[in-house]
Each structure stands twice: as structure tokens, then as C-alpha cells.
Short mmCIF file of C-alpha atoms in Angstrom, two decimals:
data_model
loop_
_atom_site.label_atom_id
_atom_site.label_comp_id
_atom_site.label_asym_id
_atom_site.label_seq_id
_atom_site.Cartn_x
_atom_site.Cartn_y
_atom_site.Cartn_z
CA MET A 23 -13.09 3.31 -22.93
CA ALA A 24 -12.22 3.12 -26.61
CA ARG A 25 -11.16 6.81 -26.45
CA ARG A 26 -12.86 7.66 -29.73
CA LEU A 27 -14.24 10.85 -28.15
CA SER A 28 -12.32 13.37 -26.11
CA PHE A 29 -13.07 13.95 -22.44
CA ALA A 30 -14.54 17.39 -23.16
CA ILE A 31 -17.14 15.86 -25.48
CA ALA A 32 -17.88 12.48 -23.94
CA GLN A 33 -18.28 13.62 -20.33
CA PRO A 34 -21.00 16.27 -20.94
CA ILE A 35 -22.93 13.84 -23.15
CA THR A 36 -22.82 11.19 -20.43
CA ILE A 37 -23.88 13.63 -17.71
CA VAL A 38 -26.82 14.90 -19.76
CA GLY A 39 -27.88 11.32 -20.48
CA TRP A 40 -27.92 10.41 -16.77
CA PHE A 41 -29.87 13.55 -15.89
CA ILE A 42 -32.43 12.85 -18.62
CA SER A 43 -32.85 9.27 -17.41
CA SER A 44 -33.41 10.47 -13.86
CA ILE A 45 -35.95 13.11 -14.95
CA LEU A 46 -37.88 10.62 -17.09
CA LEU A 47 -38.12 8.14 -14.23
CA VAL A 48 -39.28 10.86 -11.84
CA ALA A 49 -41.92 11.91 -14.38
CA LEU A 50 -43.17 8.34 -14.68
CA VAL A 51 -43.34 7.99 -10.90
CA ILE A 52 -45.32 11.23 -10.56
CA ALA A 53 -47.64 10.17 -13.35
CA ALA A 54 -48.26 6.82 -11.66
CA VAL A 55 -49.26 8.54 -8.41
CA TYR A 56 -51.24 11.56 -9.59
CA GLY A 57 -51.98 11.04 -13.26
CA LEU A 58 -53.76 7.67 -13.21
CA THR A 59 -57.39 7.32 -12.18
CA LEU A 60 -58.38 3.71 -11.54
CA PRO A 61 -61.84 2.43 -10.59
CA GLY A 62 -62.26 1.66 -6.95
CA GLN A 63 -60.52 3.15 -3.95
CA ASP A 64 -58.27 0.26 -2.88
CA ARG A 65 -55.05 0.13 -4.82
CA ALA A 66 -51.42 -0.54 -3.98
CA LEU A 67 -48.15 0.57 -5.54
CA THR A 68 -46.08 -2.34 -6.79
CA GLN A 69 -42.44 -3.10 -6.06
CA ALA A 70 -41.53 -1.81 -9.55
CA PHE A 71 -42.74 1.64 -8.50
CA TYR A 72 -40.32 1.76 -5.57
CA TYR A 73 -37.49 0.33 -7.66
CA ALA A 74 -38.09 3.20 -10.09
CA ILE A 75 -37.74 5.71 -7.25
CA ILE A 76 -34.45 4.12 -6.15
CA ALA A 77 -33.15 4.02 -9.73
CA SER A 78 -33.98 7.67 -10.37
CA GLY A 79 -32.10 8.66 -7.22
CA ILE A 80 -29.06 6.61 -8.26
CA TYR A 81 -29.09 8.14 -11.77
CA PHE A 82 -29.18 11.65 -10.33
CA LEU A 83 -26.37 10.86 -7.88
CA ILE A 84 -24.17 9.47 -10.67
CA ALA A 85 -24.73 12.57 -12.79
CA ALA A 86 -23.94 14.84 -9.84
CA LEU A 87 -20.70 12.97 -9.07
CA MET A 88 -19.67 13.19 -12.72
CA CYS A 89 -20.22 16.95 -12.53
CA VAL A 90 -17.77 17.00 -9.63
CA THR A 91 -15.31 15.08 -11.80
CA VAL A 92 -15.64 17.63 -14.59
CA TYR A 93 -15.06 20.47 -12.13
CA GLY A 94 -11.99 18.69 -10.73
CA ALA A 95 -10.60 18.16 -14.24
CA TYR A 96 -11.24 21.82 -15.08
CA LYS A 97 -9.35 22.90 -11.94
CA GLY A 98 -6.50 20.52 -12.70
CA HIS A 99 -7.11 18.01 -9.89
CA TYR A 100 -7.74 15.18 -12.38
CA LYS A 101 -6.42 14.40 -15.83
CA GLN A 102 -8.78 15.17 -18.69
CA GLU A 103 -8.87 11.57 -19.80
CA PHE A 104 -10.39 8.35 -18.55
CA LYS A 105 -8.30 5.19 -18.54
CA LEU A 106 -9.48 2.20 -16.57
CA THR A 107 -6.77 0.38 -14.64
CA MET A 108 -6.77 -3.39 -14.43
CA SER A 109 -8.15 -3.36 -10.88
CA GLN A 110 -10.97 -1.00 -11.93
CA ARG A 111 -11.87 -3.21 -14.88
CA THR A 112 -11.86 -6.24 -12.61
CA LEU A 113 -14.20 -4.57 -10.13
CA MET A 114 -16.60 -3.49 -12.88
CA LEU A 115 -16.71 -6.96 -14.43
CA GLN A 116 -17.18 -8.67 -11.07
CA THR A 117 -19.98 -6.28 -10.05
CA ILE A 118 -21.78 -6.75 -13.37
CA SER A 119 -21.32 -10.52 -13.08
CA PHE A 120 -22.84 -10.56 -9.60
CA MET A 121 -25.90 -8.53 -10.65
CA VAL A 122 -26.43 -10.65 -13.77
CA TYR A 123 -26.02 -13.81 -11.69
CA MET A 124 -28.57 -12.62 -9.11
CA LEU A 125 -31.13 -11.53 -11.73
CA ALA A 126 -30.66 -14.71 -13.76
CA GLY A 127 -31.24 -16.76 -10.62
CA ALA A 128 -34.38 -14.72 -9.93
CA ALA A 129 -35.64 -15.49 -13.43
CA VAL A 130 -35.06 -19.21 -12.88
CA TYR A 131 -36.88 -19.25 -9.53
CA HIS A 132 -39.68 -17.14 -11.01
CA ARG A 133 -40.17 -19.96 -13.51
CA VAL A 134 -39.62 -22.91 -11.16
CA GLU A 135 -41.45 -21.70 -8.04
CA GLY A 136 -44.10 -19.57 -9.73
CA TRP A 137 -43.18 -16.45 -7.74
CA ARG A 138 -43.42 -12.92 -9.09
CA PHE A 139 -40.11 -11.87 -10.59
CA LEU A 140 -39.40 -9.10 -8.08
CA ASP A 141 -40.19 -11.46 -5.22
CA SER A 142 -37.62 -13.81 -6.74
CA VAL A 143 -35.12 -10.92 -6.80
CA TYR A 144 -35.80 -10.39 -3.11
CA PHE A 145 -35.21 -14.13 -2.48
CA THR A 146 -31.94 -14.32 -4.45
CA ASN A 147 -30.71 -11.16 -2.72
CA PHE A 148 -31.01 -12.37 0.86
CA THR A 149 -29.82 -15.83 -0.22
CA LEU A 150 -26.56 -14.70 -1.84
CA LEU A 151 -25.89 -12.23 0.98
CA THR A 152 -26.34 -15.16 3.44
CA VAL A 153 -29.03 -13.32 5.41
CA GLY A 154 -31.63 -16.09 5.08
CA ILE A 155 -34.72 -14.23 6.25
CA GLY A 156 -36.99 -17.18 5.55
CA SER A 157 -40.09 -15.38 4.28
CA LEU A 158 -39.52 -17.05 0.91
CA ALA A 159 -38.11 -20.54 0.49
CA PRO A 160 -38.14 -23.09 -2.36
CA LYS A 161 -41.05 -25.52 -2.15
CA THR A 162 -40.21 -27.77 -5.09
CA HIS A 163 -37.44 -30.35 -5.30
CA THR A 164 -36.12 -28.62 -8.42
CA GLY A 165 -35.81 -25.27 -6.63
CA ARG A 166 -34.08 -26.84 -3.65
CA ALA A 167 -31.67 -28.77 -5.87
CA LEU A 168 -30.78 -25.64 -7.84
CA LEU A 169 -30.03 -23.83 -4.60
CA PHE A 170 -26.88 -25.93 -4.01
CA PRO A 171 -24.80 -24.62 -6.95
CA PHE A 172 -26.58 -21.24 -7.08
CA ALA A 173 -25.75 -20.23 -3.50
CA VAL A 174 -22.10 -21.35 -3.68
CA GLY A 175 -21.44 -19.57 -6.97
CA GLY A 176 -23.08 -16.36 -5.81
CA ILE A 177 -21.21 -16.27 -2.51
CA VAL A 178 -17.89 -16.75 -4.34
CA ILE A 179 -18.64 -13.89 -6.74
CA LEU A 180 -19.75 -11.68 -3.84
CA GLY A 181 -16.49 -12.40 -2.02
CA LEU A 182 -14.52 -11.39 -5.10
CA VAL A 183 -16.49 -8.14 -5.40
CA ILE A 184 -15.95 -7.23 -1.73
CA GLY A 185 -12.23 -8.03 -1.99
CA SER A 186 -11.89 -5.84 -5.09
CA ILE A 187 -13.75 -2.96 -3.43
CA ARG A 188 -11.50 -3.07 -0.39
CA SER A 189 -8.27 -3.35 -2.37
CA LEU A 190 -9.23 -0.66 -4.87
CA VAL A 191 -10.96 1.96 -2.75
CA LEU A 192 -9.40 1.49 0.68
CA GLU A 193 -5.84 0.76 -0.39
CA ARG A 194 -5.72 3.82 -2.65
CA GLY A 195 -7.14 5.90 0.17
CA LYS A 196 -4.60 4.47 2.61
CA LYS A 197 -1.69 5.55 0.43
CA LYS A 198 -2.91 9.14 0.21
CA LEU A 199 -3.98 9.40 3.84
CA GLY A 200 -0.84 7.61 5.00
CA SER A 201 1.50 10.09 3.35
CA ARG A 202 -0.45 13.02 4.80
CA MET A 203 -0.43 11.49 8.27
CA VAL A 204 3.32 10.82 8.14
CA GLU A 205 3.94 14.41 7.14
CA ARG A 206 1.70 15.65 9.96
CA LYS A 207 3.55 13.48 12.49
CA ARG A 208 6.88 14.70 11.19
CA VAL A 209 5.84 18.34 11.53
CA GLN A 210 4.56 17.74 15.06
CA LEU A 211 7.82 16.08 16.05
CA LEU A 212 9.89 18.94 14.62
CA LYS A 213 7.86 21.47 16.61
CA LYS A 214 8.44 19.50 19.81
CA MET A 215 12.16 19.28 19.15
CA HIS A 216 12.41 23.02 18.48
CA LYS A 217 10.63 23.72 21.77
CA LYS A 218 13.10 21.47 23.61
CA ASN A 219 16.06 23.00 21.75
CA GLN A 220 16.93 19.67 20.11
CA HIS A 221 16.81 20.86 16.50
CA GLU A 222 20.61 20.93 16.15
CA LYS A 223 20.62 17.14 16.18
CA LEU A 224 18.81 17.15 12.86
CA THR A 225 21.50 19.20 11.14
CA PRO A 226 24.60 17.56 9.64
CA ILE A 227 27.67 17.39 11.90
CA ASP A 228 30.67 19.24 10.55
CA GLY A 229 33.97 18.51 12.24
CA LYS A 230 35.11 16.64 15.33
CA GLU A 231 34.42 19.54 17.70
CA GLN A 232 30.72 19.55 16.89
CA ALA A 233 30.64 15.76 17.13
CA ASN A 234 32.20 15.91 20.59
CA ASP A 235 29.69 18.54 21.68
CA LEU A 236 26.73 16.45 20.56
CA GLY A 237 28.20 13.15 21.70
CA MET A 238 27.67 11.37 18.38
CA THR A 239 29.30 11.07 14.99
CA GLU A 240 27.65 12.01 11.70
CA ARG A 241 27.04 8.34 10.95
CA GLU A 242 25.33 7.82 14.30
CA ARG A 243 23.26 10.95 13.77
CA ARG A 244 22.09 9.75 10.36
CA ARG A 245 21.26 6.33 11.75
CA SER A 246 19.21 7.75 14.63
CA GLU A 247 17.46 10.14 12.26
CA PHE A 248 16.56 7.28 9.94
CA GLU A 249 15.27 5.16 12.83
CA LEU A 250 13.24 8.09 14.09
CA MET A 251 11.57 8.44 10.70
CA ARG A 252 10.78 4.73 10.69
CA GLN A 253 9.15 5.13 14.09
CA ILE A 254 7.11 8.07 12.81
CA GLN A 255 5.91 5.96 9.87
CA ASN A 256 4.96 3.11 12.18
CA ASN A 257 2.95 5.41 14.46
CA ALA A 258 1.24 7.04 11.48
CA THR A 259 0.34 3.61 10.11
CA GLN A 260 -1.24 2.60 13.42
CA ARG A 261 -3.28 5.79 13.63
CA GLN A 262 -4.31 5.40 10.00
CA LYS A 263 -5.69 1.92 10.70
CA TRP A 264 -7.77 3.27 13.58
CA ASN A 265 -9.04 6.09 11.38
CA ALA A 266 -10.08 3.56 8.72
CA LEU A 267 -11.95 1.59 11.38
CA PHE A 268 -13.68 4.76 12.57
CA VAL A 269 -14.81 5.70 9.04
CA SER A 270 -16.06 2.23 8.12
CA GLY A 271 -17.67 1.77 11.53
CA SER A 272 -19.44 5.12 11.21
CA ALA A 273 -20.75 4.14 7.77
CA TRP A 274 -21.99 0.84 9.21
CA LEU A 275 -23.73 2.65 12.08
CA VAL A 276 -25.41 5.12 9.73
CA LEU A 277 -26.66 2.31 7.48
CA TRP A 278 -28.04 0.49 10.50
CA LEU A 279 -29.89 3.46 12.00
CA VAL A 280 -31.15 4.90 8.71
CA GLY A 281 -32.15 1.46 7.45
CA ALA A 282 -34.18 0.92 10.60
CA VAL A 283 -36.05 4.18 9.96
CA VAL A 284 -36.84 3.13 6.39
CA PHE A 285 -38.12 -0.31 7.44
CA TRP A 286 -40.13 1.23 10.29
CA LYS A 287 -41.96 3.49 7.84
CA ALA A 288 -42.26 0.89 5.07
CA GLU A 289 -43.78 -1.78 7.33
CA HIS A 290 -46.32 0.47 9.03
CA GLN A 291 -49.08 -2.01 8.22
CA GLN A 292 -47.34 -4.56 10.46
CA GLU A 293 -47.26 -1.87 13.18
CA TRP A 294 -43.55 -2.22 13.84
CA SER A 295 -42.02 0.00 16.47
CA TYR A 296 -38.70 1.65 15.77
CA PHE A 297 -36.99 -0.75 18.15
CA GLN A 298 -38.40 -3.73 16.24
CA ALA A 299 -37.18 -2.21 12.97
CA LEU A 300 -33.80 -1.63 14.61
CA TYR A 301 -33.73 -5.27 15.69
CA PHE A 302 -34.64 -6.46 12.18
CA ALA A 303 -31.97 -4.26 10.58
CA TYR A 304 -29.35 -5.46 13.06
CA THR A 305 -30.02 -9.18 12.57
CA SER A 306 -30.07 -8.68 8.80
CA LEU A 307 -26.93 -6.55 8.79
CA LEU A 308 -25.02 -9.22 10.72
CA THR A 309 -26.45 -11.87 8.36
CA ILE A 310 -28.11 -13.66 11.29
CA GLY A 311 -31.60 -13.64 9.82
CA TYR A 312 -33.82 -15.21 12.48
CA GLY A 313 -36.93 -14.69 10.36
CA ASP A 314 -39.19 -13.53 13.22
CA PHE A 315 -39.47 -10.13 11.46
CA THR A 316 -39.65 -9.98 7.67
CA ASN A 317 -40.58 -7.53 4.93
CA PHE A 318 -44.03 -8.07 3.44
CA SER A 319 -44.80 -4.66 1.95
CA ASN A 320 -44.02 -3.69 -1.64
CA ALA A 321 -41.99 -0.77 -0.32
CA GLY A 322 -39.99 -2.80 2.20
CA LYS A 323 -38.68 -5.44 -0.21
CA PRO A 324 -37.01 -3.07 -2.74
CA ALA A 325 -35.65 -1.00 0.14
CA PHE A 326 -34.15 -4.14 1.68
CA VAL A 327 -32.52 -5.21 -1.60
CA PHE A 328 -30.87 -1.83 -2.12
CA TRP A 329 -29.94 -1.42 1.56
CA SER A 330 -28.45 -4.90 1.94
CA LEU A 331 -26.25 -4.51 -1.15
CA LEU A 332 -24.65 -1.55 0.62
CA ALA A 333 -24.75 -2.74 4.23
CA VAL A 334 -23.37 -6.29 4.02
CA PRO A 335 -20.16 -5.35 2.11
CA THR A 336 -19.71 -2.45 4.54
CA LEU A 337 -19.88 -4.88 7.45
CA THR A 338 -17.23 -7.05 5.80
CA ILE A 339 -14.90 -4.04 5.47
CA VAL A 340 -15.50 -3.14 9.14
CA ILE A 341 -14.55 -6.67 10.21
CA SER A 342 -11.43 -6.51 8.07
CA ASN A 343 -10.40 -3.19 9.65
CA MET A 344 -11.05 -4.61 13.11
CA GLY A 345 -8.50 -7.33 12.38
CA ASP A 346 -5.80 -4.65 12.10
CA THR A 347 -6.82 -2.75 15.25
CA VAL A 348 -9.26 -4.18 17.80
CA VAL A 349 -8.37 -7.83 17.28
CA LYS A 350 -4.67 -6.98 17.51
CA SER A 351 -5.25 -5.08 20.77
CA VAL A 352 -7.18 -8.04 22.22
CA ARG A 353 -4.39 -10.39 21.16
CA ASP A 354 -1.78 -8.17 22.79
CA LEU A 355 -3.88 -7.95 25.95
CA THR A 356 -4.11 -11.75 26.02
CA ASP A 357 -0.34 -11.99 25.72
CA TYR A 358 0.12 -9.52 28.59
CA LEU A 359 -2.33 -11.42 30.79
CA GLY A 360 -0.48 -14.62 29.99
CA GLU A 361 2.81 -13.05 31.08
CA PHE A 362 1.30 -12.11 34.44
CA THR A 363 -0.49 -15.44 35.03
CA VAL A 364 0.18 -18.84 33.47
CA LEU A 365 3.09 -17.92 31.13
CA PRO A 366 5.30 -15.39 32.96
CA GLY A 367 8.07 -13.75 30.96
CA GLU A 368 11.72 -13.45 31.87
CA SER A 369 11.65 -9.70 32.63
CA PRO A 370 10.78 -8.53 36.16
CA THR A 371 7.13 -8.00 37.05
CA LYS A 372 7.62 -4.28 37.75
CA GLN A 373 9.20 -3.70 34.35
CA ARG A 374 6.42 -5.60 32.56
CA ALA A 375 3.78 -3.59 34.44
CA LYS A 376 5.39 -0.32 33.33
CA GLN A 377 5.52 -1.52 29.74
CA LEU A 378 1.86 -2.59 29.89
CA LEU A 379 0.80 0.81 31.22
CA LYS A 380 2.82 2.63 28.57
CA ASP A 381 1.41 0.57 25.69
CA PHE A 382 -2.24 0.89 26.64
CA THR A 383 -2.16 4.59 27.50
CA ASN A 384 -1.55 5.27 23.81
CA PRO A 385 -2.65 2.53 21.38
CA PHE A 386 -0.90 4.28 18.50
CA ARG A 387 2.57 3.78 19.94
CA GLY A 388 2.72 0.10 19.11
CA LYS A 389 3.65 -2.79 21.34
CA GLN A 390 7.23 -1.61 21.79
CA GLY A 391 6.09 1.78 23.07
CA GLN A 392 7.50 5.12 22.08
CA LYS A 393 10.12 7.22 23.79
CA ASP A 394 10.28 10.95 23.92
CA SER A 395 11.33 12.52 20.63
CA ALA A 396 14.58 13.91 22.04
CA ASP A 397 15.49 10.55 23.56
CA GLN A 398 14.83 8.76 20.28
CA LEU A 399 17.62 10.66 18.60
CA SER A 400 20.21 9.59 21.14
CA GLY A 401 19.17 5.95 21.35
CA MET A 402 15.93 4.28 20.36
CA ASP A 403 14.68 0.76 19.74
CA LYS A 404 15.24 -0.59 16.29
CA PRO A 405 12.25 -0.12 13.97
CA PRO A 406 10.52 -3.06 12.32
CA GLY A 407 12.59 -4.54 9.51
CA THR A 408 15.99 -3.51 10.93
CA LEU A 409 18.36 -6.44 11.36
CA SER A 410 20.11 -6.77 14.68
CA GLU A 411 23.91 -6.75 14.66
CA ARG A 412 26.65 -8.19 16.82
CA LYS A 413 29.46 -6.11 18.21
CA ASP A 414 31.75 -7.16 15.35
CA GLY A 415 29.24 -5.79 12.83
CA SER A 416 28.05 -9.20 11.62
CA ARG A 417 24.36 -9.89 11.28
CA GLN A 418 22.50 -12.39 13.41
CA ASP A 419 20.86 -15.31 11.69
CA ILE A 420 17.13 -14.69 11.31
CA PRO A 421 15.30 -17.65 9.66
CA GLU A 422 12.25 -15.56 8.72
CA TYR A 423 14.40 -12.95 7.04
CA GLU A 424 16.42 -15.57 5.14
CA ALA A 425 13.22 -17.21 3.88
CA MET A 426 11.89 -13.84 2.75
CA THR A 427 15.20 -13.07 1.02
CA ARG A 428 15.15 -16.37 -0.88
CA ALA A 429 11.57 -15.77 -1.96
CA THR A 430 12.43 -12.24 -3.11
CA ASP A 431 15.40 -13.56 -5.05
CA ARG A 432 13.23 -16.14 -6.83
CA VAL A 433 10.65 -13.51 -7.74
CA ALA A 434 13.36 -11.18 -9.02
CA GLY A 435 14.73 -14.00 -11.15
CA GLU A 436 11.33 -14.56 -12.71
CA VAL A 437 10.99 -10.85 -13.41
CA GLU A 438 14.39 -10.87 -15.11
CA LYS A 439 13.24 -13.67 -17.41
CA GLU A 440 10.04 -11.80 -18.23
CA GLU A 441 11.95 -8.61 -19.06
CA LEU A 442 14.38 -10.50 -21.32
CA HIS A 443 11.47 -12.22 -23.08
CA ALA A 444 9.68 -8.90 -23.54
CA ALA A 445 12.85 -7.29 -24.90
CA SER A 446 13.26 -10.16 -27.35
CA ASN A 447 9.68 -9.83 -28.59
CA ALA A 448 10.04 -6.07 -28.95
CA GLY A 449 13.21 -6.59 -31.03
CA LYS A 450 11.42 -9.05 -33.32
CA HIS A 451 8.67 -6.49 -33.95
CA GLY A 452 11.16 -3.70 -34.59
CA ASP A 453 10.18 -1.68 -31.49
CA GLU A 454 13.59 -0.46 -30.42
CA VAL A 455 12.26 1.88 -27.71
CA SER A 456 10.42 -0.91 -25.88
CA LYS A 457 13.41 -3.18 -26.31
CA ASP A 458 15.71 -0.63 -24.65
CA VAL A 459 13.22 -0.08 -21.80
CA HIS A 460 12.95 -3.81 -21.04
CA GLU A 461 16.71 -4.26 -21.22
CA TYR A 462 17.16 -1.35 -18.81
CA HIS A 463 14.64 -2.97 -16.42
CA TYR A 464 16.56 -6.24 -16.66
CA GLN A 465 19.88 -4.56 -15.81
CA LEU A 466 18.31 -2.63 -12.93
CA ILE A 467 16.75 -5.73 -11.35
CA ARG A 468 20.01 -7.65 -11.81
CA GLU A 469 21.96 -4.94 -9.97
CA PHE A 470 19.39 -4.95 -7.15
CA ARG A 471 19.87 -8.70 -6.75
CA ASN A 472 23.62 -8.26 -6.54
CA VAL A 473 23.26 -5.57 -3.88
CA MET A 474 20.92 -7.77 -1.85
CA LYS A 475 23.41 -10.65 -2.00
CA HIS A 476 26.18 -8.37 -0.75
CA LEU A 477 24.03 -7.10 2.13
CA ASN A 478 23.12 -10.65 3.14
CA GLU A 479 26.74 -11.71 3.48
CA ASN A 480 28.08 -12.26 7.00
CA PRO A 481 29.45 -9.70 7.72
CA PRO A 482 27.68 -7.59 5.07
CA ARG A 483 29.82 -6.02 2.40
CA GLN A 484 30.51 -2.33 2.96
CA TYR A 485 30.12 0.24 0.22
CA THR A 486 32.09 3.47 0.03
#
């Protein structure tokens, strides 16, 4: 992070270090199994042995992923430098804080309750993840009293970590996938329009004769083309949300099924069936934690700690994605049922039935539905964010939009002050380049505010 070494030097050194760490751990594990001869026949591998196996696998995976990064940088897919953004730094610090907090709590309960340290790690893990299995619980008044602040603090840190993961990983992925999906939708629409011989409506209109033939002016054509693109973006956004739900839901399903297999094999001494392991993994994954099935083996506890740190945040992301898709569909269905029963709308029943059928035959069309691509060019519903207009060209009063405009204006004013302050500081330090940049930002934001004021006038000011 200090950039004292170049990417070409630092990255190979780091990769070799991770590979060496993985190989050394694997060697220790093999030596513990086959190289030690202890008196007696009854012996058991401790939890530390299984933690070593998990750690060696993680080290090898990190080294392999860094090799992929080097290959991508060599091919030009990534820059040959490593600069952490603020969101990445935040996620790293929050993750480290959570692990330190969990291990420190385990050390305290190891001292207070007299448990083995790795048993205390198992306890702090299912406590902070709100699973509450119940196989371990504080017996002393000191341990129970410490649980009050310990649980609250850990849950808060865990929430911050999950929020950072979602905003960093998913939001970046949404931007890339969203642009690709919009382009794919645009190409599909163009193909349909070419098949229906509607492509001439996408070309500029030159002269009154062509305008009369098409039945629209150049301004109307541009407006319909813009609205069509907004509709394409809206449909792509809806499909993207469903794709995100499918990916996160698939990851959750894999963690559930694979975790059940691991617990089934690890707890063979308890003679669990696969269905019982599936039941245990499900109740733990949903943070229900009845406690009727628990891990007692030295292999099951480390596996549960590692598995739960992956599964519970994944579940949270799935629930968040459901809020944008499934929950919205249920809410829309409730509204439709209300229109047909206790809260009928003003439109005729036949028209509402047609709209209901059209919306639910394709969930990606949105609540307003979607017309045929050729019909959208001639006259389509206004996309989200477009202000309705009266016949005289004046804009209707929309309280929500006015509130948003005032808030935007206040934020822009604060940004102007910050840019002026930054320009002043740069001038005091003799940095003329930074001073010019901040002054340019100030002028640009000021002009944007003026344009927004003109557009919000009634009727809005027209520009040539």
C-alpha cells in the first residue's frame, strides 16, 4: 500500500509467500497424521488440526487468485498497480476489527468460563452471528454480564461488514452487468425493429416531406427515441435485479447443501442422517438455532465457524436482493388484489384485468407494462423521472420532485463551499494546478444550479 515496490516485484513475492505458507501447513498436517507415533491406540485430532487444514486451503486459494490477477495485468485487463479505494480500506478495517473482536471475546470467555480457547471461538462465533445453538452458554455471573455489551458490539460490527461487502462487491458488479444488459436489450430491440421495417424511425428526419411521411417531427422523434431508451434501461434494471437474486440464492443453496454434507460426515459419531444434517444447517443458516442438534466433534466445530462466516452474510445479501424483486412483486400483487376487492380503483374492471395479466406474464416489464417496440416510438408512457406537462407546456406541481430539487440545491451549495475552500487552501500552499481544478469545479456546479433553476420555472425556460 505504501507503493515502495513496483507491482512486478511485490506481486510475485506475495504469491510465493502464500504458496509457501500453504505448503508448510499441509506438511505439518501430514506429519501430524502419519509422522507421529503415540502410545496407545485411542487418539483424537484436535480442533487446531482442522483449523490448519482450512487455513492451508485458504492460503492456496488466495495465491491462486493472485496468479489470476497477475495474468490479467499482463494481458492488460487490470492496471499494474494496486491502490486501495476508500470503500476497500473500510471493508478491510471492518473485517479485521470483527475478527479481532471475536477472538478477543473468545480469550475473555476462555479465562472467565474456563473453556478451551477454540471452544470459546466456537461460542463467540455463533453468538455474534445470532445463531444461538446453545451447546455452550455462560455459567458464571461475570460471563453473563459481559455478554450484554459483547453481543451488541459484535452485531453492530458484523452489520457494518455485511453492508460494506454488499455495497463494494455487488454495486460494482451491478454497474458492469447493468451496462452490458442495457446494450444487449438495445441490440435486441434494434433487430426487432429491422424485422418490422421500423428502422427508419431511428434515423434523423430531414425536411417536411419526410416528417409528413412518418407522421412526426424531428423533435417528436428524438423525444420518443429518448423515452424508448429510458424504457430499455428500466427493463434491464429489473432483469438485473432478478439475476442478482438468482446468483445470491444459488450461492445460498450451495452453502446449505454442501454444509449439510460436511456436518453429516463430521458428526458421524452422533449417527446423523443427511436429512438431520440438512435440518441443522438450515436452522443455523436462518439463525434460528433451536439447539436440538449441535456440533460436538473436533471436526464439526471448526467447519461450522468457517461455514457460518460465509453462509450468514450470504443469507443477508439474499434477503436484500429479495426486497428489490420478490417482495416488490408480492406488494404489487397485494395492490392488485386490493383493487379487485376492498379498494377498487377508478378504471374499469376489464381494463384492470388486462393490465394485471400483462404485468405478471413478464415480471421484467415493470408495473406499467411494456408496449411493442414499434408502438413505443409513436407514443409510449413516460419513463420514470419524466415530469408531466400541461397542454400549454407548463409543468405540473409535484411535491416530491420539488422536495428533491430543494435537497439537491442545498447539497450543491455545500459542494460549492467545499470547492472554494479547497481552492483557497491550494492557493495558500502554492499549488496552482489544484487551485484551477477546484475553481473549475466550482464554476461547473454553479452553472448546473442555474440550469436546474431555469428548468424548474413554470413554464420552464427554453434554450436554443
